[in-house]
C-alpha atoms as one frame of an Amber mdcrd trajectory, in Angstrom:
protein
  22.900  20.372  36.998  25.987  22.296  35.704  29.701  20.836  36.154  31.696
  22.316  39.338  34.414  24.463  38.258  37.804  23.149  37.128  40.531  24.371
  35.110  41.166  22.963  31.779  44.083  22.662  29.661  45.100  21.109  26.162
  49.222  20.141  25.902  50.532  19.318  22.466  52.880  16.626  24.332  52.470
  13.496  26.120  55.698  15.008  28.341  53.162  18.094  29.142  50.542  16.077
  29.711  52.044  13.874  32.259  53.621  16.842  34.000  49.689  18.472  34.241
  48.698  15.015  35.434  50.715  14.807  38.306  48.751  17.650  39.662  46.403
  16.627  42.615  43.144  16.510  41.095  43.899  16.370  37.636  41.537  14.015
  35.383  42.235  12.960  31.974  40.195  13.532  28.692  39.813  11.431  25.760
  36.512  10.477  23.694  34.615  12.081  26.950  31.566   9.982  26.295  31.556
   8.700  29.938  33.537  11.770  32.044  31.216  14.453  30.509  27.678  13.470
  31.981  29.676  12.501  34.982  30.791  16.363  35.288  27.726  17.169  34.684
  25.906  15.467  37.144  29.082  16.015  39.352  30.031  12.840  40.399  33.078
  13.547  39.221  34.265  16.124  40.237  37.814  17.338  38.901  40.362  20.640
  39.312  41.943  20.410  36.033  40.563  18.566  33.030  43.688  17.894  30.772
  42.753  17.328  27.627  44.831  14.506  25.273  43.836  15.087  21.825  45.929
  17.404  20.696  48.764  14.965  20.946  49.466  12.798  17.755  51.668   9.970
  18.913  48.539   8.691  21.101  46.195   7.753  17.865  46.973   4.608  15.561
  46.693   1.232  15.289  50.248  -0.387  15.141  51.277  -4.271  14.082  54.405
  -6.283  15.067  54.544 -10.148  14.282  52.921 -11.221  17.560  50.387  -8.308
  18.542  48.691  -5.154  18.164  48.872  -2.022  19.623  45.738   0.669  20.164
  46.533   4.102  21.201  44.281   5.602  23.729  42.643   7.672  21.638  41.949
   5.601  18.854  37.617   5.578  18.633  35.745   2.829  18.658  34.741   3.304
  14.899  37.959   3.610  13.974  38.836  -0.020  15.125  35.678  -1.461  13.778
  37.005  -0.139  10.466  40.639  -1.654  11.054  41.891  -4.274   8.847  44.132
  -5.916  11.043  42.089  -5.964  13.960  39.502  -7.570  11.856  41.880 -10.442
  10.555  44.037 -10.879  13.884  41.949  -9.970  16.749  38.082 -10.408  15.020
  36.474 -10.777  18.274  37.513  -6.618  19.001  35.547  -5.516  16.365  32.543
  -8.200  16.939  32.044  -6.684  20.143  32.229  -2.854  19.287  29.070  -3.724
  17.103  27.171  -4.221  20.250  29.234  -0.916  22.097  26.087   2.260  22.295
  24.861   4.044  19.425  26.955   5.614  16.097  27.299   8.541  18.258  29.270
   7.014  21.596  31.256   4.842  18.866  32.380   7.413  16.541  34.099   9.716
  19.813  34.464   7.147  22.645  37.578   5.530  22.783  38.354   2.164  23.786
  40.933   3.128  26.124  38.694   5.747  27.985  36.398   2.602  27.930  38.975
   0.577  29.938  39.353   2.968  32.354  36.074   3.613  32.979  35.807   0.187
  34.414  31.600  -0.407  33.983  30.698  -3.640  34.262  27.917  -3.591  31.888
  30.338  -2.440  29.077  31.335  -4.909  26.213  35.076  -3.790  25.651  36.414
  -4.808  29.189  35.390  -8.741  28.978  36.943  -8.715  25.311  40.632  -7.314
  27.003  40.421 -10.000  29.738  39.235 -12.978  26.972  42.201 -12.161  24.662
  44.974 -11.494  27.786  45.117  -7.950  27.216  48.070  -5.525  28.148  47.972
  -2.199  28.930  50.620   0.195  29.158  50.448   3.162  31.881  53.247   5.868
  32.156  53.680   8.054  34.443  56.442  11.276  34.432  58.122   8.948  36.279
  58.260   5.732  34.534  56.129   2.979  32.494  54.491  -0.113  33.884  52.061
  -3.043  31.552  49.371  -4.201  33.492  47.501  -7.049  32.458  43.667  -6.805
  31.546  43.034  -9.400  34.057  44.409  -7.363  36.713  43.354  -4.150  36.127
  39.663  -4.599  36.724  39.536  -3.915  40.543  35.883  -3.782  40.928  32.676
  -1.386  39.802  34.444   1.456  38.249  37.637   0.525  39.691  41.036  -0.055
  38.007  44.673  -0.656  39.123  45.585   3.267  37.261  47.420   5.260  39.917
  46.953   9.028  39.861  48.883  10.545  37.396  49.231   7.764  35.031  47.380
   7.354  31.752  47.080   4.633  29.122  49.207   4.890  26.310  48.628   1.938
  24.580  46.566  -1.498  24.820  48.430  -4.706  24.041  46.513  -7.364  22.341
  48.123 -10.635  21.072  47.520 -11.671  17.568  45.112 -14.414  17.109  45.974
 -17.155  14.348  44.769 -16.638  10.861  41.684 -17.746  10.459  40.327 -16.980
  13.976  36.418 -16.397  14.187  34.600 -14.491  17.024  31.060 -14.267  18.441
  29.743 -12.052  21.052  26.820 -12.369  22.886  24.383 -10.071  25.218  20.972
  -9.826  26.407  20.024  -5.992  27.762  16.486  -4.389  28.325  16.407  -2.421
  25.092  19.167  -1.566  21.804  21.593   0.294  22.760  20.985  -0.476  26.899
  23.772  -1.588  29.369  24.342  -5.713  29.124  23.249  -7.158  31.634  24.961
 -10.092  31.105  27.329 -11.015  28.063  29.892 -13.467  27.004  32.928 -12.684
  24.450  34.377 -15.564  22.350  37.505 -16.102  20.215  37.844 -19.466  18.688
  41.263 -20.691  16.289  40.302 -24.012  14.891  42.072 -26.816  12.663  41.158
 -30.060  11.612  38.037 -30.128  13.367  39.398 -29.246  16.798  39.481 -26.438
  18.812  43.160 -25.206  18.720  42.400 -22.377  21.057  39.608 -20.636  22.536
  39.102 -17.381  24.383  36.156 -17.139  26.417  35.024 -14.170  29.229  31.600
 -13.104  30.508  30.316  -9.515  31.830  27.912  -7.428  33.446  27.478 -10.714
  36.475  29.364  -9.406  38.754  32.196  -6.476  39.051  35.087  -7.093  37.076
  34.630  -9.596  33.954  35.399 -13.430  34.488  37.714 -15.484  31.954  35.612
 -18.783  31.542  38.849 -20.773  31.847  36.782 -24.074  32.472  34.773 -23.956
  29.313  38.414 -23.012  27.166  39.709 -26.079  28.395  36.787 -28.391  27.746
  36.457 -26.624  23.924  40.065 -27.163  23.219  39.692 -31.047  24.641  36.426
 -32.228  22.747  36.844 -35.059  19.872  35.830 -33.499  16.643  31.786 -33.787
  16.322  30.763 -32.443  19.707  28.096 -30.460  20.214  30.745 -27.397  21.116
  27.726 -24.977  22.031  26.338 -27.426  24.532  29.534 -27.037  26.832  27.871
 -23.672  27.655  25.922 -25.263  30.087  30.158 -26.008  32.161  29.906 -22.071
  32.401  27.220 -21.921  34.785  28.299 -23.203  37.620  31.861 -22.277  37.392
  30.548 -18.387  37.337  27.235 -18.729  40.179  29.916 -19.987  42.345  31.284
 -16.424  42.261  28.656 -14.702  42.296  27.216 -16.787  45.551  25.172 -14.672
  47.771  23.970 -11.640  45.312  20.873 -10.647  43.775  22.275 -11.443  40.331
  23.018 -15.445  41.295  19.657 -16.473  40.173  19.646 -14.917  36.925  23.075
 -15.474  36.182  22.585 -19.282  36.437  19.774 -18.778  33.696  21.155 -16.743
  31.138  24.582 -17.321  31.132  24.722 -21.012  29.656  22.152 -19.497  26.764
  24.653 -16.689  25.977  27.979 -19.000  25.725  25.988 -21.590  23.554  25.011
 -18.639  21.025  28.327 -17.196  20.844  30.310 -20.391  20.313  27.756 -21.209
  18.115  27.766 -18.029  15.870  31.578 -18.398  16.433  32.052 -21.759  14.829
  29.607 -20.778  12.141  31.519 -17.954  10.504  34.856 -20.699  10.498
């Protein structure tokens, strides 16, 4: 199947971008890896594709003392490759190891990612886990949304038409922080279908803080708040991995009623025990 026809158009600035944008049926382009099979199988189905990457202030990784800040069109190999998002937020690049094949990772982008919204993909329980921000403007103003509130449901996000991402917000973990990511999928390379992201700071033997979401269970990723607070509470010497098992019920209670429950309640206390446990190895 072909795409349906649409007008296309490349600006040089995010000002003429925005201004193209705020034309009914306009759709944004970034890495493309996820809009351009859906043109081609039309189920999307745009009038004018505007195109970002001509515009230079959108790329770049940028550093202030409490966070970092990803432009939208930064790929996902280029913040695998990042040095500060390897030493403040480690648990980004864990998870882009498990994001598709060299291909997807070298032109997708992790904002186009975002906004995408799948619920088998890795990158949107990692923005929920570590309190994500993102920034949308519009031609007529800016808003930050937080990661836990943008995930609407399957493919849905709080983005209004017209607005785009221009940057994702993530706080800086403390120096020393360790990640782990878990998933379990039908082949390399396949959709998760389920999958937990951790984050862990630790001092003295204790769990200072812990971040801690799971994915592909239901629509929007859950923050395992539960199993954060019994981490950051547990006596040096616990068996840390074995509080997986607090996940479980916390996460088939929202999931009550759908196909998934069952499976859910099997997998998911396997997947946070491996990923705290890979977690606290690497500290």
């Amino acid at each position: 199947m072909k795409p349906a026809p649409f007008d296309y158009e490349s600006p040089a600035t995010l000002d003429e971008a925005l201004a193209l944008l705020d034309r009914p049926g306009a759709c944004p382009l970034a890495g493309g890896q996820s809009l351009i099979p859906s043109l081609s199988t039309r189920r999307m189905r745009p009038d004018l594709l505007v195109d970002l990457r001509r515009i230079p202030n959108l790329r770049g990784i940028d550093a202030d003392a409490h966070s970092l800040r990803i432009g939208p069109l930064v790929t996902f190999a280029e913040a695998a490759a990042s040095s500060e998002l390897r030493s403040a937020c480690p648990l980004v690049v864990e998870a882009i190891r498990h994001v598709g094949s060299p291909a997807i990772r070298n032109r997708g982008t992790l904002a186009g990612n975002l906004v995408w919204a799948d619920p088998a993909s890795e990158l949107p329980l990692v923005a929920v886990a570590l309190r994500a921000v993102l920034t949308l403007r519009h031609r007529d103003g800016v808003r930050e949304v937080e990661a836990a509130d943008f995930f609407l449901g399957a493919f849905e996000t709080a983005i209004r038409p017209g607005e785009i991402v221009i940057s994702i917000r993530i706080p800086k973990g403390a120096t020393g922080a360790r990640a782990g990511f878990a998933e379990v999928s039908l082949r390399r390379n396949a959709p998760a279908l389920a999958a937990v992201a951790v984050q862990i700071e630790a001092a003295d033997g204790r769990v200072r803080a812990a971040r801690i979401a799971a994915g592909s269970l239901q629509p929007t990723p859950m923050r395992l708040a539960s199993v954060e607070a019994a981490l950051e509470a547990a006596e040096p010497g616990t068996d840390l991995p074995a509080l997986g098992a607090l996940a479980a019920g916390q996460t088939i209670a929202g999931l009550a009623g759908q196909s998934t429950a069952g499976y859910a309640g099997t997998v998911l206390p396997a997947l946070v025990g491996r990923a705290i446990a890979s977690t606290l190895a690497a500290l």
